[in-house]
Amino acid sequence: MALAFLVVLYTYLRLAAALSKEGWRSQSIYQLLTDRYARTNGSEAPCSDLGNYCGGSWQGITNNLDYIQNMGFTAIWISPITENIPDLTYEGAAYHGFWPQKINQVNSNFGTAADLKALSNALHQRGMYLMVDMVTNDMAWNGNHTTVDYSVYDVFNDPSYFHPYCPITDYQNSTNAVECWSGDDHISLPDLAIENATVLNKWEAWVSNITATYGIDGIRLDACLEQDQQFFTPFETAAGVYIICEAYDYPIDVVCGYQKYVSGLLNFPVWYLVIDAFGSISGSITNLYNGITEMQGNCTDVSLLGNFVENHDVNRLPYTVSDPGLNQNAIAFVMLNDGIPIIYAGEEQYYSGGSPPADRETTWTSGYNTSSTYYQLVQKINQFRTCAIGNDATYLTTKSVPFFLDTQVIGVKKGSSPATQVVGVYNNRGTGAEAYTINMANTGWTAGDVVYEIYTEQAVTVDAQGELPVYITHDHVEDCNNANRPVHFDKSYFFNSAFKFYANRSAYFDNSYFFFDRDFKLRTGIFQLFSSTSKLYGDRSTRFDNSYRARIIQLINRSFQLFSCTFKLYNNHSTHFDSSFFFDRNFKLRARISQFVDRTFQLFSKLYYDRSTRFDNSYRARIFQFINRSFQLFSCTFKLYNNHSTHFDSSYLFDRNFKLRARTFQLFGRTFHLFSSPSKLYD
């Protein structure tokens, strides 16, 4: 597997009872956009426009809390709740909640005030908590800054509450960032003068009332880099709840400086380091190793920081990283690092959206699949962290100690004593790396100590030299979890990381099968399929005599070999398909394969009967016929992708970075090359 964690066997479950800021340390937060998580009526139909409202609601969230709680989360973070710009703007709708206008009214697109209270109550009845995103830096206006009508705002309804207009041109210049306006010519964001005593008093009264009214347990505060730091302490005091600030910046000393004024921070410095470390197999593990202790030395309390890999403002990691091993290591690291783990909705389903709004997909289109690899990964780590907290009274406040480093592997231990500590081993070697064993010294354990590896569920004994043997394979977590049982290829791949193709959610395969049998891969089959043709062309003097019959038979046999494993999968009793089968019920792959082979045979049989035919210019047309018919075979596969009656996991049939179409063209491109010659039979 691509990651390893170890903990002594005696652990037990215990959840924190209080919810002061210290109580938030033990929580695990599931971030969701209210408009994108669940609809009131339970509809799972896709949203046609991610820039508009898609229909998610507070009632929808309430109806689907089991999915979140069963993943091990104890709190949810929802979108801002206030009424926003009501119109559809040049830049879309205010589905995200960050364009406030009437802060004493709830966003009617999400439901009623009663719906919000019901959500809060439902969470509390489960022993869970509610964190609400809030915007205090600005109001919003649909139009240019010269056209702002301040009377539309219900609290800050006079220009005197705002800074005079100037655009933010340098976010590193604190004066410019704090006193000037963000937004653009289409959406203006008038900047509130929160250093003004009247503005501060209004915000204090508002937040005190709204947290009490809706039973809000925590606040995520937006755009803290654009606000006067002196605002945060009185605002948090008035709220009476823990606040985690968004200080979207990298310099560790700059970001940590905000913790002098507010309890919590989103851990953007470590996010940058994690994306660098696990963004590729050449990422810097060393910078991550050093960053752990640098954060501890600069921040007031790293246990109150929120750790994340993805959120609504950044590209999802799989958008740029196709290796699941890297992604899984990143998730595991942030969930077990000092601080509070935060998982963004869709991360547990391996969503892969890029910049907004593409990274704001609807959770319901996943079918709330609890069998996906990433759902189970997050669930297991949440359970494990809870046990570690219960087994060590000071686990949360004991700082992590990075103790092992090589170019691609980092070892981190956390816990108050060797008897209760957790050792996390993370790497960016990727799923294609060779398996090997690392013997780790300085774990704190001694010879003969027995520890537990949570993914393989195996006991590991520290050797006589006091070193811990950690075995790292090239596989990612799903293979480790299912080593001796059927594998659910829910969000994974028919092919290995070199050739990916998304699976039908209902299809199950045993632990040895990919889409084609392990003894006969598609790439090999394609090249074998055309080998006879290339040989024929290479022997330019060859006539279509009797020896050609054997070549025809060889070509046909290899065509059947290429697809034989598809037939085997269909007939394999251990393979389960739903009523629509593997491909759409209206178009079976078997039929197209037969057509392909039949047309290929017809083409070459004509050549055979035309005994006098040489490889002259007339052969060019025949070559193109063969290629075109080959494309026809695959075009129907492409049609499946666009067929509205076909339903697959997530919204894509093919893997986002490695599509079958591209790979097919590459393979046929090489076939074209086989036919190339100095005389250029075709252009």
PDB file of C-alpha atoms in Angstrom, residues 428-594:
ATOM      1  CA  ASN A 428       4.960  10.330  -2.735  1.00  0.00           C
ATOM      2  CA  ARG A 429       6.453   7.363  -4.599  1.00  0.00           C
ATOM      3  CA  GLY A 430       3.193   6.721  -6.417  1.00  0.00           C
ATOM      4  CA  THR A 431       1.357   3.511  -7.242  1.00  0.00           C
ATOM      5  CA  GLY A 432       3.888   2.453  -9.861  1.00  0.00           C
ATOM      6  CA  ALA A 433       6.845   2.260  -7.472  1.00  0.00           C
ATOM      7  CA  GLU A 434       8.511  -0.977  -6.446  1.00  0.00           C
ATOM      8  CA  ALA A 435       7.544  -2.429  -3.081  1.00  0.00           C
ATOM      9  CA  TYR A 436      10.161  -2.240  -0.376  1.00  0.00           C
ATOM     10  CA  THR A 437      10.689  -2.252   3.377  1.00  0.00           C
ATOM     11  CA  ILE A 438      11.940   0.670   5.457  1.00  0.00           C
ATOM     12  CA  ASN A 439      13.529  -0.062   8.811  1.00  0.00           C
ATOM     13  CA  MET A 440      12.740   2.997  10.909  1.00  0.00           C
ATOM     14  CA  ALA A 441      14.737   3.952  13.970  1.00  0.00           C
ATOM     15  CA  ASN A 442      13.788   6.598  16.550  1.00  0.00           C
ATOM     16  CA  THR A 443      10.121   5.634  16.723  1.00  0.00           C
ATOM     17  CA  GLY A 444      10.266   5.557  20.527  1.00  0.00           C
ATOM     18  CA  TRP A 445       9.392   1.879  20.556  1.00  0.00           C
ATOM     19  CA  THR A 446      11.816  -0.762  21.774  1.00  0.00           C
ATOM     20  CA  ALA A 447      12.753  -4.244  20.625  1.00  0.00           C
ATOM     21  CA  GLY A 448       9.869  -6.663  20.951  1.00  0.00           C
ATOM     22  CA  ASP A 449       7.106  -4.039  21.093  1.00  0.00           C
ATOM     23  CA  VAL A 450       4.091  -5.103  19.064  1.00  0.00           C
ATOM     24  CA  VAL A 451       2.171  -2.419  17.195  1.00  0.00           C
ATOM     25  CA  TYR A 452      -0.794  -2.527  14.832  1.00  0.00           C
ATOM     26  CA  GLU A 453      -0.828  -1.510  11.177  1.00  0.00           C
ATOM     27  CA  ILE A 454      -4.348  -0.252  10.557  1.00  0.00           C
ATOM     28  CA  TYR A 455      -4.691  -0.883   6.802  1.00  0.00           C
ATOM     29  CA  THR A 456      -3.327  -4.391   6.564  1.00  0.00           C
ATOM     30  CA  GLU A 457      -4.757  -5.080  10.034  1.00  0.00           C
ATOM     31  CA  GLN A 458      -1.572  -6.894  10.915  1.00  0.00           C
ATOM     32  CA  ALA A 459       0.603  -6.854  14.027  1.00  0.00           C
ATOM     33  CA  VAL A 460       4.171  -5.623  13.489  1.00  0.00           C
ATOM     34  CA  THR A 461       7.018  -6.357  15.901  1.00  0.00           C
ATOM     35  CA  VAL A 462       9.889  -3.933  16.478  1.00  0.00           C
ATOM     36  CA  ASP A 463      13.102  -5.786  15.667  1.00  0.00           C
ATOM     37  CA  ALA A 464      16.077  -6.505  17.912  1.00  0.00           C
ATOM     38  CA  GLN A 465      17.796  -3.285  16.843  1.00  0.00           C
ATOM     39  CA  GLY A 466      14.778  -1.260  17.924  1.00  0.00           C
ATOM     40  CA  GLU A 467      13.806  -0.519  14.332  1.00  0.00           C
ATOM     41  CA  LEU A 468      10.290  -0.707  12.993  1.00  0.00           C
ATOM     42  CA  PRO A 469       9.960  -2.566   9.666  1.00  0.00           C
ATOM     43  CA  VAL A 470       7.459  -0.718   7.467  1.00  0.00           C
ATOM     44  CA  TYR A 471       6.510  -2.475   4.254  1.00  0.00           C
ATOM     45  CA  ILE A 472       5.376  -0.146   1.472  1.00  0.00           C
ATOM     46  CA  THR A 473       3.914  -1.678  -1.671  1.00  0.00           C
ATOM     47  CA  HIS A 474       3.095  -0.088  -5.003  1.00  0.00           C
ATOM     48  CA  ASP A 475      -0.646  -0.621  -4.508  1.00  0.00           C
ATOM     49  CA  HIS A 476      -3.049   1.952  -3.172  1.00  0.00           C
ATOM     50  CA  VAL A 477      -5.416   1.414  -0.299  1.00  0.00           C
ATOM     51  CA  GLU A 478      -8.221  -0.388  -2.079  1.00  0.00           C
ATOM     52  CA  ASP A 479      -5.984  -3.318  -2.963  1.00  0.00           C
ATOM     53  CA  CYS A 480      -4.720  -3.604   0.594  1.00  0.00           C
ATOM     54  CA  ASN A 481      -8.209  -3.491   2.019  1.00  0.00           C
ATOM     55  CA  ASN A 482      -9.443  -6.224  -0.293  1.00  0.00           C
ATOM     56  CA  ALA A 483      -6.457  -8.493  -0.674  1.00  0.00           C
ATOM     57  CA  ASN A 484      -8.456 -11.709  -0.286  1.00  0.00           C
ATOM     58  CA  ARG A 485     -12.004 -10.693  -1.066  1.00  0.00           C
ATOM     59  CA  PRO A 486     -13.945  -9.301  -4.057  1.00  0.00           C
ATOM     60  CA  VAL A 487     -12.902  -5.772  -4.918  1.00  0.00           C
ATOM     61  CA  HIS A 488     -15.621  -3.167  -5.526  1.00  0.00           C
ATOM     62  CA  PHE A 489     -14.298  -1.062  -8.386  1.00  0.00           C
ATOM     63  CA  ASP A 490     -16.707   1.683  -7.408  1.00  0.00           C
ATOM     64  CA  LYS A 491     -14.624   4.758  -8.187  1.00  0.00           C
ATOM     65  CA  SER A 492     -11.471   3.050  -9.310  1.00  0.00           C
ATOM     66  CA  TYR A 493     -10.190   1.702 -12.556  1.00  0.00           C
ATOM     67  CA  PHE A 494     -10.584  -1.203 -14.914  1.00  0.00           C
ATOM     68  CA  PHE A 495      -7.014  -0.697 -15.956  1.00  0.00           C
ATOM     69  CA  ASN A 496      -4.068   0.031 -13.734  1.00  0.00           C
ATOM     70  CA  SER A 497      -2.642   3.522 -13.443  1.00  0.00           C
ATOM     71  CA  ALA A 498      -1.144   3.278 -16.936  1.00  0.00           C
ATOM     72  CA  PHE A 499      -4.533   2.782 -18.596  1.00  0.00           C
ATOM     73  CA  LYS A 500      -7.618   4.024 -16.735  1.00  0.00           C
ATOM     74  CA  PHE A 501     -11.287   3.649 -17.422  1.00  0.00           C
ATOM     75  CA  TYR A 502     -14.075   4.354 -14.975  1.00  0.00           C
ATOM     76  CA  ALA A 503     -16.211   1.461 -13.833  1.00  0.00           C
ATOM     77  CA  ASN A 504     -19.919   0.881 -13.634  1.00  0.00           C
ATOM     78  CA  ARG A 505     -20.824   1.187  -9.959  1.00  0.00           C
ATOM     79  CA  SER A 506     -22.611  -2.162  -9.933  1.00  0.00           C
ATOM     80  CA  ALA A 507     -19.729  -4.162 -11.380  1.00  0.00           C
ATOM     81  CA  TYR A 508     -17.678  -6.380  -9.098  1.00  0.00           C
ATOM     82  CA  PHE A 509     -14.502  -8.215 -10.013  1.00  0.00           C
ATOM     83  CA  ASP A 510     -12.315 -10.605  -8.139  1.00  0.00           C
ATOM     84  CA  ASN A 511      -8.936  -9.438  -6.909  1.00  0.00           C
ATOM     85  CA  SER A 512      -7.031 -10.510 -10.012  1.00  0.00           C
ATOM     86  CA  TYR A 513      -9.119  -9.066 -12.855  1.00  0.00           C
ATOM     87  CA  PHE A 514      -8.807  -5.783 -14.596  1.00  0.00           C
ATOM     88  CA  PHE A 515     -10.949  -5.019 -17.628  1.00  0.00           C
ATOM     89  CA  PHE A 516      -8.851  -7.438 -19.641  1.00  0.00           C
ATOM     90  CA  ASP A 517      -7.293 -10.552 -18.202  1.00  0.00           C
ATOM     91  CA  ARG A 518      -3.962 -10.038 -16.468  1.00  0.00           C
ATOM     92  CA  ASP A 519      -2.329 -12.282 -19.100  1.00  0.00           C
ATOM     93  CA  PHE A 520      -3.474 -10.209 -22.055  1.00  0.00           C
ATOM     94  CA  LYS A 521      -3.441  -6.415 -21.879  1.00  0.00           C
ATOM     95  CA  LEU A 522      -5.101  -4.098 -24.363  1.00  0.00           C
ATOM     96  CA  ARG A 523      -1.872  -2.405 -25.408  1.00  0.00           C
ATOM     97  CA  THR A 524      -0.226  -5.717 -26.243  1.00  0.00           C
ATOM     98  CA  GLY A 525      -3.322  -6.922 -28.021  1.00  0.00           C
ATOM     99  CA  ILE A 526      -3.563  -3.862 -30.219  1.00  0.00           C
ATOM    100  CA  PHE A 527       0.013  -4.181 -31.387  1.00  0.00           C
ATOM    101  CA  GLN A 528      -0.403  -7.885 -32.036  1.00  0.00           C
ATOM    102  CA  LEU A 529      -3.584  -7.185 -33.963  1.00  0.00           C
ATOM    103  CA  PHE A 530      -1.706  -5.026 -36.446  1.00  0.00           C
ATOM    104  CA  SER A 531       1.537  -6.962 -36.507  1.00  0.00           C
ATOM    105  CA  SER A 532       0.490  -9.107 -39.462  1.00  0.00           C
ATOM    106  CA  THR A 533      -0.607  -6.086 -41.433  1.00  0.00           C
ATOM    107  CA  SER A 534       2.687  -4.340 -40.810  1.00  0.00           C
ATOM    108  CA  LYS A 535       4.606  -7.423 -41.871  1.00  0.00           C
ATOM    109  CA  LEU A 536       2.633  -7.634 -45.090  1.00  0.00           C
ATOM    110  CA  TYR A 537       3.395  -4.048 -45.887  1.00  0.00           C
ATOM    111  CA  GLY A 538       7.038  -4.434 -44.952  1.00  0.00           C
ATOM    112  CA  ASP A 539       7.448  -7.140 -47.545  1.00  0.00           C
ATOM    113  CA  ARG A 540       6.726  -4.847 -50.461  1.00  0.00           C
ATOM    114  CA  SER A 541       7.276  -7.573 -53.043  1.00  0.00           C
ATOM    115  CA  THR A 542       4.765  -9.964 -51.540  1.00  0.00           C
ATOM    116  CA  ARG A 543       1.812 -10.912 -53.713  1.00  0.00           C
ATOM    117  CA  PHE A 544      -1.444 -12.149 -52.252  1.00  0.00           C
ATOM    118  CA  ASP A 545      -0.663 -15.781 -52.807  1.00  0.00           C
ATOM    119  CA  ASN A 546      -1.606 -18.813 -50.730  1.00  0.00           C
ATOM    120  CA  SER A 547       0.730 -17.800 -47.928  1.00  0.00           C
ATOM    121  CA  TYR A 548      -1.501 -14.848 -47.280  1.00  0.00           C
ATOM    122  CA  ARG A 549      -4.269 -17.154 -46.042  1.00  0.00           C
ATOM    123  CA  ALA A 550      -2.222 -17.939 -42.944  1.00  0.00           C
ATOM    124  CA  ARG A 551      -1.670 -14.254 -42.333  1.00  0.00           C
ATOM    125  CA  ILE A 552      -5.416 -13.565 -42.579  1.00  0.00           C
ATOM    126  CA  ILE A 553      -6.133 -16.312 -40.083  1.00  0.00           C
ATOM    127  CA  GLN A 554      -3.449 -14.959 -37.780  1.00  0.00           C
ATOM    128  CA  LEU A 555      -5.001 -11.498 -37.900  1.00  0.00           C
ATOM    129  CA  ILE A 556      -8.478 -12.815 -37.147  1.00  0.00           C
ATOM    130  CA  ASN A 557      -7.237 -14.989 -34.290  1.00  0.00           C
ATOM    131  CA  ARG A 558      -5.484 -12.077 -32.692  1.00  0.00           C
ATOM    132  CA  SER A 559      -8.588  -9.956 -33.063  1.00  0.00           C
ATOM    133  CA  PHE A 560     -10.502 -12.572 -31.116  1.00  0.00           C
ATOM    134  CA  GLN A 561      -7.696 -12.862 -28.563  1.00  0.00           C
ATOM    135  CA  LEU A 562      -7.782  -9.144 -28.009  1.00  0.00           C
ATOM    136  CA  PHE A 563     -11.406  -9.173 -26.920  1.00  0.00           C
ATOM    137  CA  SER A 564     -11.627 -12.672 -25.466  1.00  0.00           C
ATOM    138  CA  CYS A 565     -11.246 -11.378 -21.936  1.00  0.00           C
ATOM    139  CA  THR A 566     -14.194  -9.072 -22.414  1.00  0.00           C
ATOM    140  CA  PHE A 567     -16.267 -12.140 -23.192  1.00  0.00           C
ATOM    141  CA  LYS A 568     -14.769 -13.941 -20.203  1.00  0.00           C
ATOM    142  CA  LEU A 569     -15.770 -11.118 -17.916  1.00  0.00           C
ATOM    143  CA  TYR A 570     -19.318 -11.285 -19.243  1.00  0.00           C
ATOM    144  CA  ASN A 571     -19.551 -15.020 -18.631  1.00  0.00           C
ATOM    145  CA  ASN A 572     -17.565 -15.112 -15.407  1.00  0.00           C
ATOM    146  CA  HIS A 573     -19.843 -16.260 -12.636  1.00  0.00           C
ATOM    147  CA  SER A 574     -17.988 -14.069 -10.150  1.00  0.00           C
ATOM    148  CA  THR A 575     -18.771 -10.990 -12.216  1.00  0.00           C
ATOM    149  CA  HIS A 576     -21.987  -9.186 -11.429  1.00  0.00           C
ATOM    150  CA  PHE A 577     -23.691  -6.701 -13.705  1.00  0.00           C
ATOM    151  CA  ASP A 578     -26.921  -4.837 -13.246  1.00  0.00           C
ATOM    152  CA  SER A 579     -29.810  -5.104 -15.674  1.00  0.00           C
ATOM    153  CA  SER A 580     -28.227  -2.716 -18.119  1.00  0.00           C
ATOM    154  CA  PHE A 581     -25.041  -4.799 -18.237  1.00  0.00           C
ATOM    155  CA  PHE A 582     -21.596  -3.377 -18.581  1.00  0.00           C
ATOM    156  CA  PHE A 583     -22.411  -1.215 -21.554  1.00  0.00           C
ATOM    157  CA  ASP A 584     -25.753   0.279 -22.531  1.00  0.00           C
ATOM    158  CA  ARG A 585     -28.432  -2.371 -23.107  1.00  0.00           C
ATOM    159  CA  ASN A 586     -29.100  -1.017 -26.600  1.00  0.00           C
ATOM    160  CA  PHE A 587     -25.589  -1.509 -27.833  1.00  0.00           C
ATOM    161  CA  LYS A 588     -23.503  -4.507 -26.852  1.00  0.00           C
ATOM    162  CA  LEU A 589     -19.773  -4.530 -27.300  1.00  0.00           C
ATOM    163  CA  ARG A 590     -19.896  -8.125 -28.507  1.00  0.00           C
ATOM    164  CA  ALA A 591     -21.901  -7.126 -31.577  1.00  0.00           C
ATOM    165  CA  ARG A 592     -19.502  -4.353 -32.513  1.00  0.00           C
ATOM    166  CA  ILE A 593     -16.512  -6.623 -32.084  1.00  0.00           C
ATOM    167  CA  SER A 594     -18.040  -9.113 -34.482  1.00  0.00           C
TER     168      SER A 594
END
